[in-house]
Short mmCIF file of C-alpha atoms in Angstrom, two decimals:
data_model
loop_
_atom_site.label_atom_id
_atom_site.label_comp_id
_atom_site.label_asym_id
_atom_site.label_seq_id
_atom_site.Cartn_x
_atom_site.Cartn_y
_atom_site.Cartn_z
CA MET P 1 106.82 -2.68 7.42
CA ALA P 2 108.02 -6.08 8.35
CA LYS P 3 106.08 -8.04 10.92
CA TYR P 4 109.20 -8.65 13.04
CA GLU P 5 112.26 -6.44 13.38
CA TYR P 6 115.54 -7.00 15.23
CA SER P 7 119.01 -5.68 15.68
CA TYR P 8 121.22 -8.27 14.02
CA TYR P 9 124.64 -9.43 15.18
CA PRO P 10 125.89 -11.69 12.38
CA GLY P 11 129.42 -12.42 13.68
CA CYS P 12 132.73 -12.99 11.93
CA SER P 13 132.08 -16.40 10.43
CA SER P 14 128.88 -15.18 8.80
CA GLN P 15 130.60 -12.61 6.62
CA LYS P 16 131.04 -12.98 2.86
CA GLY P 17 133.68 -15.55 2.06
CA ALA P 18 133.80 -16.82 5.65
CA SER P 19 133.14 -20.30 6.99
CA SER P 20 129.44 -19.87 7.72
CA SER P 21 128.49 -17.46 4.94
CA ASN P 22 126.09 -20.23 3.96
CA LEU P 23 124.32 -19.79 7.29
CA SER P 24 123.85 -16.04 6.80
CA ARG P 25 122.64 -16.49 3.20
CA SER P 26 120.09 -19.11 4.24
CA VAL P 27 119.00 -16.95 7.20
CA GLU P 28 118.38 -14.05 4.83
CA THR P 29 116.10 -16.23 2.72
CA MET P 30 114.36 -17.56 5.82
CA CYS P 31 113.74 -14.03 7.09
CA GLU P 32 112.27 -13.00 3.73
CA GLU P 33 109.83 -15.87 4.01
CA LEU P 34 108.92 -15.19 7.65
CA ASP P 35 108.69 -11.42 7.21
CA VAL P 36 111.55 -10.73 9.59
CA LYS P 37 113.68 -7.60 9.12
CA LEU P 38 117.23 -7.73 10.39
CA ASN P 39 119.08 -4.46 10.96
CA VAL P 40 122.81 -5.20 11.22
CA ILE P 41 124.50 -3.54 14.23
CA PRO P 42 126.59 -0.86 12.47
CA ASP P 43 130.31 -1.60 12.75
CA TRP P 44 129.93 -4.56 15.12
CA ASN P 45 133.12 -6.30 16.31
CA CYS P 46 134.18 -9.84 17.22
CA CYS P 47 133.04 -11.10 20.64
CA SER P 48 136.31 -13.10 21.03
CA ALA P 49 134.15 -16.27 21.20
CA SER P 50 135.01 -18.81 23.85
CA ILE P 51 138.72 -19.01 23.01
CA GLY P 52 139.87 -15.40 23.46
CA TYR P 53 140.47 -15.90 27.19
CA GLY P 54 144.15 -16.78 26.67
CA GLY P 55 144.82 -13.36 25.17
CA GLY P 56 142.19 -11.20 26.84
CA GLY P 57 141.30 -10.83 30.51
CA VAL P 58 137.74 -10.55 31.74
CA LEU P 59 137.33 -6.81 31.29
CA PRO P 60 138.71 -6.55 27.73
CA ARG P 61 136.60 -9.55 26.67
CA MET P 62 133.41 -8.24 28.25
CA THR P 63 134.13 -4.80 26.74
CA LEU P 64 134.14 -6.28 23.25
CA SER P 65 130.52 -7.33 23.83
CA ALA P 66 129.76 -4.04 25.60
CA ARG P 67 130.73 -2.14 22.47
CA ASN P 68 128.34 -4.20 20.36
CA ILE P 69 125.44 -3.75 22.78
CA ALA P 70 126.18 -0.01 23.06
CA LEU P 71 126.26 0.37 19.28
CA SER P 72 122.96 -1.48 18.99
CA GLU P 73 121.42 0.70 21.71
CA LYS P 74 122.60 3.80 19.90
CA HIS P 75 121.63 2.89 16.34
CA ASN P 76 118.91 0.23 16.56
CA VAL P 77 116.97 1.79 19.40
CA GLY P 78 114.49 -0.45 21.20
CA GLN P 79 115.27 -3.55 19.12
CA ASP P 80 116.28 -6.88 20.65
CA ILE P 81 119.69 -8.05 19.52
CA VAL P 82 119.50 -11.32 17.60
CA ALA P 83 122.51 -13.52 16.89
CA THR P 84 122.74 -16.56 14.66
CA CYS P 85 126.11 -17.74 15.94
CA ALA P 86 126.11 -19.73 19.17
CA ALA P 87 129.32 -18.18 20.45
CA CYS P 88 128.24 -14.60 19.54
CA TRP P 89 124.96 -15.11 21.37
CA LEU P 90 126.57 -16.72 24.39
CA ALA P 91 129.39 -14.19 24.75
CA THR P 92 127.05 -11.21 24.40
CA LYS P 93 124.40 -12.61 26.74
CA GLU P 94 127.03 -13.66 29.29
CA ALA P 95 128.58 -10.19 29.23
CA GLN P 96 125.19 -8.63 29.75
CA GLU P 97 124.52 -10.83 32.79
CA ARG P 98 127.83 -10.00 34.34
CA PHE P 99 127.33 -6.26 33.86
CA ASP P 100 123.92 -6.67 35.52
CA HIS P 101 125.43 -8.47 38.53
CA ASP P 102 128.62 -6.51 38.89
CA GLY P 103 128.39 -2.74 39.11
CA ASP P 104 132.17 -2.31 39.18
CA LEU P 105 132.55 -4.25 35.94
CA MET P 106 129.85 -2.15 34.35
CA ALA P 107 131.51 1.10 35.53
CA ASP P 108 134.92 -0.08 34.26
CA THR P 109 133.58 -1.10 30.84
CA ASN P 110 131.89 2.28 30.50
CA LYS P 111 135.21 3.98 31.31
CA ALA P 112 136.74 2.02 28.43
CA LEU P 113 133.86 2.69 26.03
CA ALA P 114 134.11 6.42 26.79
CA GLU P 115 137.41 6.39 24.92
CA ALA P 116 135.30 6.28 21.74
CA GLY P 117 132.34 8.25 23.04
CA LEU P 118 130.13 5.20 23.62
CA LYS P 119 127.98 4.28 26.59
CA LEU P 120 126.44 1.01 27.63
CA GLU P 121 122.91 1.11 29.05
CA ASN P 122 122.67 -2.71 29.05
CA LYS P 123 118.89 -2.66 28.67
CA THR P 124 118.74 -4.63 25.42
CA LYS P 125 117.53 -8.21 25.25
CA ILE P 126 120.09 -10.59 23.71
CA ARG P 127 118.47 -13.41 21.77
CA HIS P 128 119.23 -16.29 19.51
CA MET P 129 117.48 -16.65 16.12
CA VAL P 130 116.04 -19.92 17.37
CA GLU P 131 114.27 -18.01 20.14
CA VAL P 132 112.75 -15.71 17.51
CA LEU P 133 111.46 -18.75 15.65
CA ILE P 134 110.00 -20.51 18.65
CA GLU P 135 108.88 -17.64 20.90
CA ASP P 136 107.94 -14.86 18.51
CA ILE P 137 106.78 -16.75 15.44
CA GLY P 138 105.92 -20.17 16.83
CA TYR P 139 105.78 -23.69 15.41
CA GLU P 140 102.19 -23.33 14.27
CA GLN P 141 102.83 -20.29 12.12
CA ILE P 142 106.05 -21.76 10.77
CA GLY P 143 104.16 -24.93 9.84
CA SER P 144 101.43 -22.99 8.09
CA GLY P 145 103.92 -21.64 5.51
CA VAL P 146 105.32 -25.02 4.47
CA LYS P 147 104.91 -25.54 0.73
CA ARG P 148 107.19 -28.54 0.22
CA PRO P 149 107.13 -30.78 3.26
CA LEU P 150 110.46 -32.50 3.85
CA GLU P 151 108.80 -35.87 3.34
CA GLY P 152 110.94 -38.87 4.08
CA LEU P 153 113.95 -36.79 5.14
CA LYS P 154 115.44 -38.35 8.27
CA VAL P 155 117.13 -35.64 10.29
CA ALA P 156 119.56 -36.06 13.20
CA GLY P 157 119.02 -32.83 15.18
CA TYR P 158 122.42 -31.88 16.46
CA VAL P 159 121.88 -29.05 18.94
CA GLY P 160 125.49 -29.04 20.20
CA CYS P 161 126.75 -27.11 23.23
CA GLN P 162 126.52 -23.39 23.21
CA THR P 163 123.02 -22.94 21.80
CA ASN P 164 121.97 -25.23 24.60
CA ARG P 165 124.18 -24.44 27.59
CA PRO P 166 124.42 -22.53 29.86
CA PHE P 167 121.39 -20.49 28.74
CA GLY P 168 119.57 -22.73 26.29
CA ILE P 169 116.08 -22.14 25.01
CA ASP P 170 113.38 -21.44 27.59
CA GLY P 171 111.37 -24.52 28.59
CA GLU P 172 113.89 -26.93 27.05
CA SER P 173 116.13 -29.32 29.05
CA PHE P 174 119.93 -29.17 28.80
CA GLU P 175 120.19 -32.92 28.50
CA ASN P 176 117.52 -33.57 25.90
CA PRO P 177 116.34 -30.41 24.16
CA MET P 178 113.52 -31.18 21.71
CA TYR P 179 113.11 -27.93 19.74
CA LEU P 180 115.14 -28.93 16.76
CA ASP P 181 113.22 -32.21 16.48
CA LYS P 182 109.92 -30.33 16.78
CA LEU P 183 111.04 -27.90 14.07
CA VAL P 184 111.95 -30.81 11.74
CA ASP P 185 108.56 -32.43 12.35
CA THR P 186 106.84 -29.06 11.78
CA LEU P 187 108.51 -28.91 8.37
CA GLY P 188 107.20 -32.36 7.46
CA GLY P 189 110.53 -34.12 7.96
CA GLU P 190 111.30 -37.08 10.22
CA SER P 191 113.22 -36.19 13.35
CA ILE P 192 115.29 -38.88 14.97
CA LYS P 193 114.39 -38.90 18.63
CA THR P 194 117.02 -41.54 19.45
CA TYR P 195 119.97 -39.49 18.18
CA GLU P 196 121.91 -39.67 21.43
CA LYS P 197 124.74 -37.37 20.37
CA LYS P 198 122.47 -34.34 20.04
CA VAL P 199 124.26 -32.35 22.78
CA GLN P 200 127.73 -33.91 22.45
CA CYS P 201 130.61 -31.44 22.20
CA CYS P 202 132.47 -31.31 18.85
CA GLY P 203 135.55 -29.76 20.42
CA GLY P 204 134.59 -26.20 19.53
CA ALA P 205 137.67 -24.07 19.04
CA LEU P 206 139.83 -26.96 20.20
CA ALA P 207 139.15 -28.62 16.83
CA PHE P 208 142.01 -26.30 15.68
CA SER P 209 144.37 -26.68 18.61
CA GLU P 210 143.58 -30.27 19.60
CA PRO P 211 142.47 -31.87 16.31
CA VAL P 212 143.04 -35.50 17.33
CA LYS P 213 141.00 -35.24 20.52
CA SER P 214 138.26 -33.25 18.80
CA GLN P 215 137.99 -35.49 15.77
CA GLU P 216 137.44 -38.46 18.07
CA MET P 217 134.31 -36.72 19.37
CA ILE P 218 133.23 -35.65 15.85
CA HIS P 219 133.61 -39.27 14.73
CA GLY P 220 131.09 -40.31 17.36
CA ILE P 221 128.67 -37.55 16.37
CA ILE P 222 128.62 -38.72 12.74
CA GLU P 223 128.72 -42.43 13.50
CA SER P 224 125.61 -42.12 15.66
CA ALA P 225 123.79 -40.25 12.87
CA TYR P 226 124.51 -43.23 10.54
CA ASP P 227 123.51 -45.74 13.25
CA ASN P 228 120.20 -43.91 13.58
CA GLY P 229 119.54 -43.97 9.85
CA ALA P 230 119.93 -40.21 9.29
CA ASP P 231 119.99 -38.67 5.79
CA VAL P 232 121.35 -35.45 7.14
CA ILE P 233 122.56 -33.82 10.36
CA ALA P 234 120.94 -30.42 11.11
CA THR P 235 122.35 -27.90 13.58
CA PRO P 236 121.87 -24.29 14.73
CA CYS P 237 125.59 -23.69 15.42
CA PRO P 238 128.14 -22.50 12.78
CA LEU P 239 131.14 -24.07 14.49
CA CYS P 240 129.33 -27.39 14.99
CA GLN P 241 128.36 -27.32 11.34
CA ALA P 242 131.90 -26.68 10.13
CA ASN P 243 133.60 -29.07 12.55
CA VAL P 244 131.21 -31.96 11.79
CA GLU P 245 131.19 -31.41 8.03
CA ILE P 246 134.64 -30.41 6.88
CA TYR P 247 136.91 -32.98 8.56
CA GLN P 248 135.09 -36.08 7.35
CA ASP P 249 137.93 -36.87 4.87
CA GLU P 250 140.53 -36.67 7.60
CA ILE P 251 138.34 -38.73 9.98
CA ASN P 252 137.82 -41.36 7.28
CA ALA P 253 141.56 -41.59 6.70
CA LYS P 254 142.23 -42.04 10.38
CA TYR P 255 139.34 -44.35 11.35
CA GLY P 256 138.86 -46.24 8.12
CA SER P 257 135.25 -45.03 8.00
CA LYS P 258 133.41 -44.02 4.83
CA PHE P 259 131.54 -41.01 6.21
CA ASN P 260 129.87 -38.73 3.72
CA MET P 261 127.19 -37.23 5.93
CA PRO P 262 125.80 -33.81 4.98
CA VAL P 263 125.48 -31.26 7.81
CA VAL P 264 123.00 -28.42 7.26
CA TYR P 265 121.45 -25.56 9.21
CA TYR P 266 117.85 -25.39 10.49
CA SER P 267 117.46 -22.28 8.29
CA GLN P 268 118.26 -24.31 5.18
CA LEU P 269 115.57 -26.83 6.09
CA ILE P 270 113.04 -24.00 6.46
CA ASP P 271 114.09 -22.42 3.13
CA VAL P 272 113.56 -25.68 1.25
CA ALA P 273 110.29 -26.49 3.00
CA TYR P 274 109.08 -23.01 2.10
CA GLY P 275 109.59 -23.79 -1.56
CA ARG P 276 112.84 -21.93 -2.14
CA ASN P 277 115.46 -23.33 -4.51
CA ALA P 278 118.78 -24.92 -3.56
CA LYS P 279 120.72 -21.72 -4.21
CA ASP P 280 118.47 -19.54 -2.02
CA ALA P 281 118.84 -22.16 0.69
CA SER P 282 122.63 -21.91 0.15
CA LEU P 283 122.89 -25.62 -0.43
CA ASP P 284 125.73 -24.71 -2.85
CA GLY P 285 127.68 -23.92 0.28
CA GLN P 286 127.82 -27.58 1.30
CA ILE P 287 131.13 -29.39 1.09
CA ILE P 288 129.24 -32.62 1.41
CA LYS P 289 126.20 -32.20 -0.78
CA ALA P 290 122.83 -32.62 0.89
CA LYS P 291 121.49 -34.66 -2.02
CA LYS P 292 118.06 -35.55 -0.58
CA LEU P 293 117.40 -31.96 0.42
CA GLU P 294 118.48 -30.76 -3.01
CA ASP P 295 116.03 -33.26 -4.57
CA ILE P 296 113.19 -31.83 -2.47
CA ALA P 297 114.23 -28.29 -3.40
CA GLY P 298 114.26 -29.26 -7.09
CA LYS P 299 110.78 -30.77 -7.07
CA MET W 1 160.08 -8.16 40.95
CA SER W 2 157.88 -10.07 38.54
CA THR W 3 154.14 -10.20 39.06
CA ASN W 4 154.52 -13.90 39.81
CA THR W 5 157.08 -13.37 42.57
CA GLY W 6 154.94 -10.54 43.91
CA MET W 7 151.95 -12.82 44.14
CA VAL W 8 153.94 -15.56 45.87
CA GLU W 9 155.18 -13.03 48.47
CA LYS W 10 151.78 -11.55 49.05
CA TYR W 11 149.76 -14.74 49.31
CA ARG W 12 152.39 -16.96 50.94
CA ASN W 13 150.63 -20.16 52.05
CA ASN W 14 147.27 -18.98 50.88
CA PHE W 15 146.74 -19.84 47.25
CA LEU W 16 142.99 -19.95 47.76
CA LYS W 17 142.98 -16.25 48.69
CA GLU W 18 145.17 -15.45 45.65
CA VAL W 19 142.72 -17.25 43.36
CA GLU W 20 139.74 -15.55 44.95
CA ALA W 21 141.26 -12.17 44.45
CA ASN W 22 142.72 -12.55 40.96
CA VAL W 23 141.02 -15.33 39.03
CA GLU W 24 137.75 -14.92 37.13
CA GLU W 25 134.95 -16.23 39.38
CA GLY W 26 137.66 -17.47 41.80
CA GLU W 27 135.50 -16.70 44.83
CA TRP W 28 133.45 -19.79 43.92
CA VAL W 29 136.31 -22.28 44.38
CA LYS W 30 135.66 -22.84 48.11
CA MET W 31 132.05 -23.85 47.29
CA CYS W 32 133.09 -27.07 45.51
CA MET W 33 131.80 -30.10 47.40
CA GLN W 34 134.01 -32.60 45.56
CA CYS W 35 131.25 -34.65 44.01
CA GLY W 36 133.11 -35.09 40.72
CA VAL W 37 130.14 -34.54 38.42
CA CYS W 38 132.23 -32.01 36.45
CA ALA W 39 134.95 -34.57 35.84
CA GLY W 40 132.42 -37.14 34.69
CA SER W 41 130.65 -34.60 32.44
CA CYS W 42 133.67 -33.18 30.64
CA PRO W 43 133.89 -34.30 26.98
CA LEU W 44 137.72 -34.27 27.20
CA GLY W 45 137.69 -35.55 30.77
CA SER W 46 140.13 -38.38 30.14
CA HIS W 47 142.74 -35.88 28.92
CA TRP W 48 142.85 -33.75 32.05
CA ALA W 49 145.79 -34.50 34.33
CA HIS W 50 143.61 -32.95 37.07
CA PRO W 51 139.87 -32.68 36.46
CA PRO W 52 138.11 -29.54 37.78
CA GLN W 53 137.15 -30.90 41.19
CA GLU W 54 140.71 -31.99 41.73
CA ILE W 55 141.97 -28.54 40.68
CA PHE W 56 139.58 -26.99 43.22
CA MET W 57 140.91 -29.20 46.02
CA MET W 58 144.50 -28.52 44.95
CA ILE W 59 143.84 -24.78 45.18
CA ARG W 60 142.49 -25.24 48.66
CA ALA W 61 145.52 -27.38 49.57
CA GLY W 62 147.85 -24.59 48.38
CA LYS W 63 149.35 -26.53 45.45
CA ARG W 64 150.12 -23.32 43.59
CA ASP W 65 152.83 -24.50 41.14
CA GLU W 66 151.05 -27.76 40.35
CA VAL W 67 147.86 -25.91 39.45
CA LEU W 68 149.23 -22.94 37.55
CA THR W 69 151.75 -24.92 35.52
CA SER W 70 149.19 -27.63 34.71
CA ASP W 71 147.80 -27.91 31.20
CA SER W 72 144.50 -29.23 32.60
CA MET W 73 142.45 -26.06 32.32
CA TRP W 74 143.59 -25.67 28.72
CA MET W 75 141.55 -28.82 27.95
CA CYS W 76 138.29 -26.94 28.47
CA THR W 77 136.25 -26.87 25.25
CA SER W 78 133.71 -24.38 26.68
CA CYS W 79 130.87 -26.87 26.31
CA TYR W 80 129.32 -25.72 29.65
CA ASN W 81 128.26 -29.24 30.58
CA CYS W 82 129.96 -28.92 33.98
CA ILE W 83 128.22 -25.60 34.69
CA VAL W 84 124.70 -26.84 34.10
CA ARG W 85 125.28 -30.07 36.03
CA CYS W 86 127.15 -28.75 39.06
CA PRO W 87 124.84 -29.23 42.07
CA ARG W 88 126.32 -26.09 43.67
CA GLU W 89 126.13 -24.13 40.42
CA LEU W 90 129.78 -23.20 40.29
CA PRO W 91 130.70 -21.35 37.07
CA ILE W 92 133.33 -24.01 36.37
CA THR W 93 133.94 -23.13 32.71
CA HIS W 94 134.70 -19.54 33.64
CA ILE W 95 136.96 -20.57 36.54
CA MET W 96 138.94 -22.73 34.10
CA HIS W 97 139.21 -19.84 31.64
CA GLY W 98 140.21 -17.59 34.54
CA LEU W 99 142.91 -19.99 35.78
CA ALA W 100 144.26 -20.38 32.24
CA ASN W 101 144.37 -16.62 31.77
CA TYR W 102 146.00 -16.04 35.18
CA ALA W 103 148.65 -18.72 34.64
CA LYS W 104 149.46 -17.24 31.24
CA ARG W 105 149.60 -13.74 32.70
CA LEU W 106 152.20 -14.96 35.19
CA GLY W 107 154.19 -16.79 32.50
CA LEU W 108 153.55 -20.25 34.00
CA THR W 109 151.78 -21.94 31.12
CA PRO W 110 153.56 -25.11 29.86
CA LYS W 111 155.61 -24.39 26.75
CA SER W 112 153.96 -25.21 23.42
CA GLN W 113 150.55 -25.90 25.00
CA PRO W 114 148.54 -25.81 21.75
CA THR W 115 145.36 -24.20 23.08
CA ALA W 116 147.29 -21.57 25.06
CA TRP W 117 149.10 -20.72 21.84
CA PHE W 118 145.99 -20.75 19.72
CA SER W 119 143.97 -18.57 22.10
CA GLN W 120 146.63 -15.86 21.93
CA VAL W 121 146.87 -16.09 18.12
CA PHE W 122 143.04 -15.84 17.94
CA TRP W 123 143.06 -12.76 20.17
CA ASP W 124 145.86 -11.05 18.21
CA ASN W 125 144.22 -11.88 14.88
CA MET W 126 140.89 -10.48 16.06
CA MET W 127 142.39 -7.31 17.51
CA LYS W 128 144.12 -6.38 14.25
CA LYS W 129 140.89 -5.49 12.46
CA GLY W 130 138.20 -6.02 15.10
CA ARG W 131 136.97 -9.15 13.37
CA VAL W 132 138.52 -12.57 12.93
CA ASN W 133 140.35 -13.20 9.71
CA GLU W 134 139.68 -16.90 9.29
CA LEU W 135 142.12 -17.44 6.41
CA LYS W 136 145.06 -15.89 8.31
CA LEU W 137 144.01 -17.76 11.46
CA GLY W 138 144.09 -21.07 9.55
CA LEU W 139 147.43 -20.26 7.97
CA SER W 140 149.01 -19.33 11.32
CA LEU W 141 148.00 -22.77 12.53
CA TYR W 142 149.66 -24.52 9.60
CA PHE W 143 152.80 -22.36 9.82
CA LYS W 144 153.10 -22.44 13.58
CA ASP W 145 156.28 -24.56 13.51
CA GLY W 146 158.00 -22.69 10.71
CA LEU W 147 158.01 -22.45 6.95
CA VAL W 148 158.98 -26.01 6.01
CA SER W 149 156.44 -27.77 8.18
CA GLY W 150 153.97 -25.04 7.23
CA ILE W 151 154.23 -25.92 3.58
CA LYS W 152 153.87 -29.61 4.43
CA GLU W 153 150.80 -28.95 6.56
CA SER W 154 149.30 -26.77 3.85
CA ILE W 155 149.73 -29.52 1.27
CA LYS W 156 148.25 -32.03 3.72
CA HIS W 157 145.14 -29.86 4.15
CA GLN W 158 145.00 -28.62 0.55
CA LYS W 159 141.83 -30.48 -0.28
CA LEU W 160 140.05 -29.02 2.74
CA GLY W 161 141.06 -25.52 1.67
CA MET W 162 139.98 -26.09 -1.91
CA ASN W 163 136.63 -27.44 -0.75
CA MET W 164 136.07 -24.37 1.40
CA MET W 165 137.02 -21.99 -1.46
CA LYS W 166 134.73 -23.82 -3.86
CA ALA W 167 131.84 -23.49 -1.42
CA LYS W 168 132.71 -19.76 -1.05
CA ARG W 169 133.34 -20.29 2.66
CA MET W 170 136.94 -19.23 2.44
CA SER W 171 138.26 -16.31 0.43
CA ILE W 172 141.76 -15.49 -0.74
CA ALA W 173 140.73 -11.81 -0.55
CA GLU W 174 141.14 -12.16 3.21
CA LEU W 175 144.89 -12.26 2.69
CA PHE W 176 144.79 -8.71 1.37
CA GLY W 177 142.93 -6.62 3.88
CA GLY W 178 139.69 -8.48 4.41
CA HIS W 179 136.81 -7.72 6.75
CA GLY W 180 137.11 -5.39 9.73
CA VAL W 181 135.50 -2.63 11.72
CA LYS W 182 135.49 0.86 10.15
CA ASP W 183 137.70 2.63 12.65
CA ILE W 184 140.00 0.08 14.24
CA SER W 185 141.85 2.74 16.25
CA ASP W 186 138.63 3.49 18.17
CA LEU W 187 138.18 -0.19 19.08
CA GLN W 188 141.84 -0.58 19.97
CA LYS W 189 141.65 2.51 22.25
CA ILE W 190 138.66 1.01 24.06
CA ILE W 191 140.33 -2.38 24.59
CA LYS W 192 143.64 -0.78 25.59
CA LYS W 193 141.85 1.19 28.30
CA ALA W 194 140.07 -1.96 29.48
CA GLU W 195 143.42 -3.75 29.69
CA GLU W 196 144.98 -0.87 31.64
CA ILE W 197 142.19 -0.88 34.18
CA GLU W 198 142.40 -4.64 34.62
CA ASN W 199 146.20 -4.83 34.76
CA ALA W 200 146.39 -2.03 37.31
CA ARG W 201 143.96 -3.89 39.55
CA ILE W 202 145.79 -7.20 39.34
CA GLU W 203 149.23 -5.62 39.80
CA SER W 204 148.08 -3.69 42.84
CA TYR W 205 147.15 -7.03 44.51
CA GLY W 206 150.65 -8.28 43.91
CA LYS W 207 152.21 -5.38 45.74
#
């Protein structure tokens, strides 16, 4: 039996052939190494992220999350729900809080769920994978499994918005969360404490609808990483990762910059530090190759 | 009588009450103390015609049309900076989502507001199979202004698409079916019921 076991909510972008399939592959590797078993919530649905509000009112949106929690309570009894996507985590946790505070909302969502014979108890803890790493496993234990320290790798820890606000990680500040830096240091890398854009918004879903405004912010996020001497940006958030990585060509064309900054996930850093190869760490999923990290993985 | 006219009749001269009754977390609006920290904290702050604290004062001043037809609340990126900094702990992000949803419900959203459009496309895309189809979502963006400009946009972003395919982070298979929940009719029944309950409540206020 695995040492840790959770009910897993992977989310749309984590699926095969989707934009953060590299996150889910690297998380699988990481969980193998850390002896974590993830039981996918059977037949989970989209949470509608933080952009569904134009199409869905409060009750329909909250009910999307209610269905996921109810399915988890039915099939993965007694297991905390763990999400790897910031928006999935936020939407589910937010829905749970609202059901807790608003009995009418809870009653209404259960009326809707009854249409498919489901019932929400709302007793399940909703957690982010980062919380599992920090609270359940801990830096010390993570550090003890490092086989290939990320020596000389300068990492700009880009926490972003929704892994950090409004819930964030217990004991961390909203303005200057340190956990990503601590994790990098634990893995033998060099965190950049002066990376001032660590909680700057990348535009989120507005990167699609308001690309000019969003790319201006993304430009700043990358520029600061260069100014701080980073080899790589690391993030826990799938939308942050995609937004900051994939538009660098467009940003270069508009701003005359020559950005070619790799953006990776914390899970990929752990995979490599634990001695796994570039493929297991899903470094083949980079659009901008993380050359230095690949070199460490190939050692 | 449209829902909009119904609401105007019912809440004549009291837009604050209308917001409190019908907008997500609207009961918090009166708690704003006008400090402006939200405006200063918003990453797209300079693009808002009326930053949140101004919107809150306008609601209290009964500026119904100006608020509901504004594109300000559609500038919210859901970064939650305003929420964690607000000294009075107003759930500002949610109020902005709520105002946007309410304005859209009443048909008052400015035409061709890109985020209003995108949020509906996202919702419809997601409700088809219960999970987002990223490829179709991307294509609907490129083809939003018709076929000709769609082809132009697609060519412009061709390299991005090729990069994503090569990294296996975009799949042509999504065009033909793609991911989804097992029994979509079950999910659709649930959400339809939720919509019925919510719509009935809002319409009953307007009467």
